[in-house]
Amino acid sequence: MVAALKAHAAWLVNALGVNRNPLRRPIDRLAAGFTVLLLMIALIAIPASGLFGASLHADLTQRAAESAATTQPVTATLTTRPTLSVPVSEAYSQDALSSTAVVEWRTGLQPHSTTLQVPADSSPGDTLTVWIDQAGNRVPPPASAGSITISAIFAAILVLLVIELACIALIAGTQNFARRMSMRAWEREWAFLQHGGTWSQR
């Protein structure tokens, strides 16, 4: 990996050299310019991904605040005994087992019910907290500040990795393409010289 990076760096320095080098071809200068552009994009991506993460954090925080303003927690009561949602014969381990039960809550005089995962040792009459919207329907709870921060950081890192890996792949591909084009040009030039031609020094 280090040797490959050194080779790419040496190629770039030579291709960008200001001295007159008869071995340097136009394709080398073009590829070197494109490589420099990709390196600039890779550097700009570092603060840009941070700004993306900050913007996402602000957006998720606003959504959580709006969710908290339009939802509320209520106490729901188990009305049935817990049952295994995954048969023991199909479970790979004890951790794969989960229990579900029907829970019920009220908004005013109107009853609501749904099936939720509950502890296996729960009993009818036990209570738990669910979040509901203004119509009384169950909804996910608002995201916590901790989960919002983790999501924003993960998204920023993911965006940065994608951009950096894409730039690295494009740089490697560009340099390899330039080398292949140069080798083909040298092969044509050498074949031309062998048949009595004159070296173009390009």
mmCIF file of C-alpha atoms in Angstrom:
data_model
loop_
_atom_site.group_PDB
_atom_site.id
_atom_site.type_symbol
_atom_site.label_atom_id
_atom_site.label_comp_id
_atom_site.label_asym_id
_atom_site.label_seq_id
_atom_site.Cartn_x
_atom_site.Cartn_y
_atom_site.Cartn_z
ATOM 1 C CA MET A 1 0.000 0.000 0.000
ATOM 2 C CA VAL A 2 2.776 2.427 0.944
ATOM 3 C CA ALA A 3 4.803 1.455 -2.122
ATOM 4 C CA ALA A 4 1.774 2.048 -4.346
ATOM 5 C CA LEU A 5 1.206 5.489 -2.822
ATOM 6 C CA LYS A 6 4.869 6.380 -3.335
ATOM 7 C CA ALA A 7 4.674 5.252 -6.944
ATOM 8 C CA HIS A 8 1.560 7.371 -7.569
ATOM 9 C CA ALA A 9 3.164 10.367 -5.856
ATOM 10 C CA ALA A 10 6.373 9.995 -7.894
ATOM 11 C CA TRP A 11 4.374 9.777 -11.090
ATOM 12 C CA LEU A 12 2.398 12.885 -10.174
ATOM 13 C CA VAL A 13 5.509 14.913 -9.353
ATOM 14 C CA ASN A 14 7.136 13.911 -12.636
ATOM 15 C CA ALA A 15 3.996 14.572 -14.662
ATOM 16 C CA LEU A 16 3.565 18.031 -13.141
ATOM 17 C CA GLY A 17 7.273 18.944 -13.548
ATOM 18 C CA VAL A 18 7.970 22.278 -15.235
ATOM 19 C CA ASN A 19 11.260 21.116 -16.783
ATOM 20 C CA ARG A 20 11.322 19.960 -20.376
ATOM 21 C CA ASN A 21 11.235 16.181 -20.288
ATOM 22 C CA PRO A 22 11.023 14.365 -23.640
ATOM 23 C CA LEU A 23 9.559 11.344 -21.857
ATOM 24 C CA ARG A 24 6.566 13.314 -20.598
ATOM 25 C CA ARG A 25 3.564 13.145 -22.904
ATOM 26 C CA PRO A 26 0.429 15.322 -23.074
ATOM 27 C CA ILE A 27 -1.637 12.476 -21.630
ATOM 28 C CA ASP A 28 0.585 12.563 -18.524
ATOM 29 C CA ARG A 29 -0.021 16.274 -17.976
ATOM 30 C CA LEU A 30 -3.753 15.834 -18.544
ATOM 31 C CA ALA A 31 -3.961 12.919 -16.108
ATOM 32 C CA ALA A 32 -1.876 14.833 -13.559
ATOM 33 C CA GLY A 33 -4.208 17.816 -13.746
ATOM 34 C CA PHE A 34 -7.224 15.572 -13.232
ATOM 35 C CA THR A 35 -5.446 13.919 -10.296
ATOM 36 C CA VAL A 36 -4.815 17.295 -8.650
ATOM 37 C CA LEU A 37 -8.502 18.152 -9.105
ATOM 38 C CA LEU A 38 -9.528 14.911 -7.408
ATOM 39 C CA LEU A 39 -7.109 15.543 -4.550
ATOM 40 C CA MET A 40 -8.675 18.979 -4.026
ATOM 41 C CA ILE A 41 -12.134 17.381 -3.968
ATOM 42 C CA ALA A 42 -10.921 14.830 -1.408
ATOM 43 C CA LEU A 43 -9.617 17.632 0.813
ATOM 44 C CA ILE A 44 -12.759 19.754 0.442
ATOM 45 C CA ALA A 45 -14.848 16.693 1.325
ATOM 46 C CA ILE A 46 -13.470 16.724 4.886
ATOM 47 C CA PRO A 47 -15.071 20.019 6.015
ATOM 48 C CA ALA A 48 -18.021 19.458 3.661
ATOM 49 C CA SER A 49 -18.919 16.182 5.351
ATOM 50 C CA GLY A 50 -18.715 17.946 8.719
ATOM 51 C CA LEU A 51 -21.148 20.605 7.481
ATOM 52 C CA PHE A 52 -23.416 17.857 6.159
ATOM 53 C CA GLY A 53 -23.401 16.160 9.549
ATOM 54 C CA ALA A 54 -24.174 19.429 11.322
ATOM 55 C CA SER A 55 -27.028 20.170 8.912
ATOM 56 C CA LEU A 56 -28.434 16.669 9.337
ATOM 57 C CA HIS A 57 -28.193 16.980 13.121
ATOM 58 C CA ALA A 58 -30.155 20.241 13.026
ATOM 59 C CA ASP A 59 -32.789 18.722 10.716
ATOM 60 C CA LEU A 60 -33.227 15.606 12.855
ATOM 61 C CA THR A 61 -33.411 17.718 16.001
ATOM 62 C CA GLN A 62 -36.164 19.828 14.457
ATOM 63 C CA ARG A 63 -38.086 16.728 13.402
ATOM 64 C CA ALA A 64 -37.779 15.258 16.886
ATOM 65 C CA ALA A 65 -39.069 18.504 18.382
ATOM 66 C CA GLU A 66 -42.042 18.526 15.988
ATOM 67 C CA SER A 67 -42.736 14.875 16.806
ATOM 68 C CA ALA A 68 -42.621 15.584 20.522
ATOM 69 C CA ALA A 69 -45.050 18.462 20.053
ATOM 70 C CA THR A 70 -47.614 16.323 18.206
ATOM 71 C CA THR A 71 -47.297 13.061 20.145
ATOM 72 C CA GLN A 72 -47.563 12.044 23.753
ATOM 73 C CA PRO A 73 -46.806 9.020 25.921
ATOM 74 C CA VAL A 74 -49.692 7.040 27.399
ATOM 75 C CA THR A 75 -49.915 3.997 29.627
ATOM 76 C CA ALA A 76 -50.977 0.820 27.862
ATOM 77 C CA THR A 77 -52.149 -2.371 29.574
ATOM 78 C CA LEU A 78 -51.425 -5.935 28.498
ATOM 79 C CA THR A 79 -54.672 -7.757 27.759
ATOM 80 C CA THR A 80 -53.242 -11.138 26.746
ATOM 81 C CA ARG A 81 -50.458 -13.403 27.902
ATOM 82 C CA PRO A 82 -47.154 -13.117 26.013
ATOM 83 C CA THR A 83 -46.635 -15.628 23.214
ATOM 84 C CA LEU A 84 -43.450 -16.491 21.339
ATOM 85 C CA SER A 85 -43.310 -14.714 17.999
ATOM 86 C CA VAL A 86 -40.605 -17.143 16.795
ATOM 87 C CA PRO A 87 -41.162 -20.869 17.394
ATOM 88 C CA VAL A 88 -38.435 -22.536 19.415
ATOM 89 C CA SER A 89 -37.809 -25.002 16.577
ATOM 90 C CA GLU A 90 -36.958 -22.092 14.231
ATOM 91 C CA ALA A 91 -34.841 -20.065 16.625
ATOM 92 C CA TYR A 92 -31.074 -20.304 16.339
ATOM 93 C CA SER A 93 -30.512 -19.229 19.921
ATOM 94 C CA GLN A 94 -32.379 -18.103 22.988
ATOM 95 C CA ASP A 95 -31.600 -14.502 22.012
ATOM 96 C CA ALA A 96 -33.609 -14.968 18.820
ATOM 97 C CA LEU A 97 -36.797 -15.557 20.793
ATOM 98 C CA SER A 98 -39.173 -12.674 21.358
ATOM 99 C CA SER A 99 -42.563 -12.477 23.034
ATOM 100 C CA THR A 100 -45.529 -10.449 21.893
ATOM 101 C CA ALA A 101 -48.822 -9.554 23.502
ATOM 102 C CA VAL A 102 -51.855 -7.409 22.796
ATOM 103 C CA VAL A 103 -51.815 -4.092 24.645
ATOM 104 C CA GLU A 104 -54.653 -1.608 24.982
ATOM 105 C CA TRP A 105 -54.906 2.098 25.770
ATOM 106 C CA ARG A 106 -57.602 4.739 25.617
ATOM 107 C CA THR A 107 -57.872 8.250 24.252
ATOM 108 C CA GLY A 108 -60.913 9.650 25.948
ATOM 109 C CA LEU A 109 -63.530 6.919 25.669
ATOM 110 C CA GLN A 110 -62.130 5.361 22.512
ATOM 111 C CA PRO A 111 -60.072 2.154 22.993
ATOM 112 C CA HIS A 112 -57.017 1.346 20.899
ATOM 113 C CA SER A 113 -54.988 -1.837 20.759
ATOM 114 C CA THR A 114 -52.006 -3.319 18.989
ATOM 115 C CA THR A 115 -49.521 -6.169 19.315
ATOM 116 C CA LEU A 116 -46.124 -5.294 20.785
ATOM 117 C CA GLN A 117 -42.993 -7.063 21.882
ATOM 118 C CA VAL A 118 -43.023 -7.450 25.647
ATOM 119 C CA PRO A 119 -40.862 -9.233 28.243
ATOM 120 C CA ALA A 120 -41.525 -12.986 28.309
ATOM 121 C CA ASP A 121 -42.423 -12.872 32.011
ATOM 122 C CA SER A 122 -45.155 -10.230 31.558
ATOM 123 C CA SER A 123 -48.708 -10.923 32.649
ATOM 124 C CA PRO A 124 -52.126 -9.529 31.714
ATOM 125 C CA GLY A 125 -52.650 -6.291 33.604
ATOM 126 C CA ASP A 126 -49.001 -5.196 33.394
ATOM 127 C CA THR A 127 -48.468 -1.732 31.985
ATOM 128 C CA LEU A 128 -45.992 -0.134 29.626
ATOM 129 C CA THR A 129 -45.604 3.221 27.897
ATOM 130 C CA VAL A 130 -46.480 3.784 24.260
ATOM 131 C CA TRP A 131 -46.417 6.966 22.191
ATOM 132 C CA ILE A 132 -49.526 8.051 20.294
ATOM 133 C CA ASP A 133 -50.396 10.801 17.843
ATOM 134 C CA GLN A 134 -53.287 13.243 18.123
ATOM 135 C CA ALA A 135 -55.674 10.634 16.713
ATOM 136 C CA GLY A 136 -54.656 8.133 19.378
ATOM 137 C CA ASN A 137 -52.738 5.830 17.025
ATOM 138 C CA ARG A 138 -49.428 4.374 18.128
ATOM 139 C CA VAL A 139 -46.336 6.051 16.641
ATOM 140 C CA PRO A 140 -42.581 5.718 17.224
ATOM 141 C CA PRO A 141 -41.275 7.787 20.132
ATOM 142 C CA PRO A 142 -39.364 10.993 19.319
ATOM 143 C CA ALA A 143 -35.665 10.427 18.703
ATOM 144 C CA SER A 144 -33.416 11.124 21.672
ATOM 145 C CA ALA A 145 -30.589 13.644 21.545
ATOM 146 C CA GLY A 146 -28.050 10.830 21.786
ATOM 147 C CA SER A 147 -29.476 8.844 18.868
ATOM 148 C CA ILE A 148 -29.658 12.014 16.756
ATOM 149 C CA THR A 149 -25.994 12.780 17.417
ATOM 150 C CA ILE A 150 -24.931 9.218 16.598
ATOM 151 C CA SER A 151 -26.970 9.231 13.378
ATOM 152 C CA ALA A 152 -25.494 12.559 12.252
ATOM 153 C CA ILE A 153 -21.920 11.461 12.987
ATOM 154 C CA PHE A 154 -22.403 8.113 11.240
ATOM 155 C CA ALA A 155 -23.905 9.789 8.167
ATOM 156 C CA ALA A 156 -21.069 12.348 7.975
ATOM 157 C CA ILE A 157 -18.416 9.625 8.242
ATOM 158 C CA LEU A 158 -20.199 7.499 5.638
ATOM 159 C CA VAL A 159 -20.393 10.405 3.176
ATOM 160 C CA LEU A 160 -16.715 11.214 3.751
ATOM 161 C CA LEU A 161 -15.652 7.592 3.216
ATOM 162 C CA VAL A 162 -17.650 7.291 0.005
ATOM 163 C CA ILE A 163 -16.137 10.473 -1.438
ATOM 164 C CA GLU A 164 -12.584 9.638 -0.359
ATOM 165 C CA LEU A 165 -12.769 6.076 -1.703
ATOM 166 C CA ALA A 166 -14.268 7.321 -4.964
ATOM 167 C CA CYS A 167 -11.462 9.885 -5.351
ATOM 168 C CA ILE A 168 -8.795 7.270 -4.600
ATOM 169 C CA ALA A 169 -10.300 4.860 -7.131
ATOM 170 C CA LEU A 170 -10.550 7.578 -9.799
ATOM 171 C CA ILE A 171 -6.976 8.727 -9.168
ATOM 172 C CA ALA A 172 -5.643 5.184 -9.466
ATOM 173 C CA GLY A 173 -7.734 4.558 -12.567
ATOM 174 C CA THR A 174 -6.627 7.823 -14.177
ATOM 175 C CA GLN A 175 -2.942 7.147 -13.580
ATOM 176 C CA ASN A 176 -3.209 3.558 -14.821
ATOM 177 C CA PHE A 177 -5.044 4.747 -17.917
ATOM 178 C CA ALA A 178 -2.351 7.372 -18.572
ATOM 179 C CA ARG A 179 0.383 4.766 -18.217
ATOM 180 C CA ARG A 180 -1.338 2.394 -20.641
ATOM 181 C CA MET A 181 -1.823 5.183 -23.172
ATOM 182 C CA SER A 182 1.831 6.187 -22.832
ATOM 183 C CA MET A 183 3.038 2.617 -23.277
ATOM 184 C CA ARG A 184 0.918 2.196 -26.384
ATOM 185 C CA ALA A 185 2.294 5.471 -27.745
ATOM 186 C CA TRP A 186 5.853 4.312 -27.059
ATOM 187 C CA GLU A 187 5.127 1.015 -28.800
ATOM 188 C CA ARG A 188 3.830 2.840 -31.868
ATOM 189 C CA GLU A 189 6.829 5.207 -31.802
ATOM 190 C CA TRP A 190 9.288 2.340 -31.473
ATOM 191 C CA ALA A 191 7.647 0.454 -34.316
ATOM 192 C CA PHE A 192 7.824 3.623 -36.412
ATOM 193 C CA LEU A 193 11.568 4.017 -35.648
ATOM 194 C CA GLN A 194 12.236 0.409 -36.545
ATOM 195 C CA HIS A 195 10.799 1.076 -39.985
ATOM 196 C CA GLY A 196 13.073 4.055 -40.600
ATOM 197 C CA GLY A 197 11.015 6.838 -39.073
ATOM 198 C CA THR A 198 12.279 9.786 -37.027
ATOM 199 C CA TRP A 199 11.641 10.148 -33.286
ATOM 200 C CA SER A 200 9.112 12.877 -32.641
ATOM 201 C CA GLN A 201 10.377 13.410 -29.069
ATOM 202 C CA ARG A 202 6.806 13.358 -27.868
#
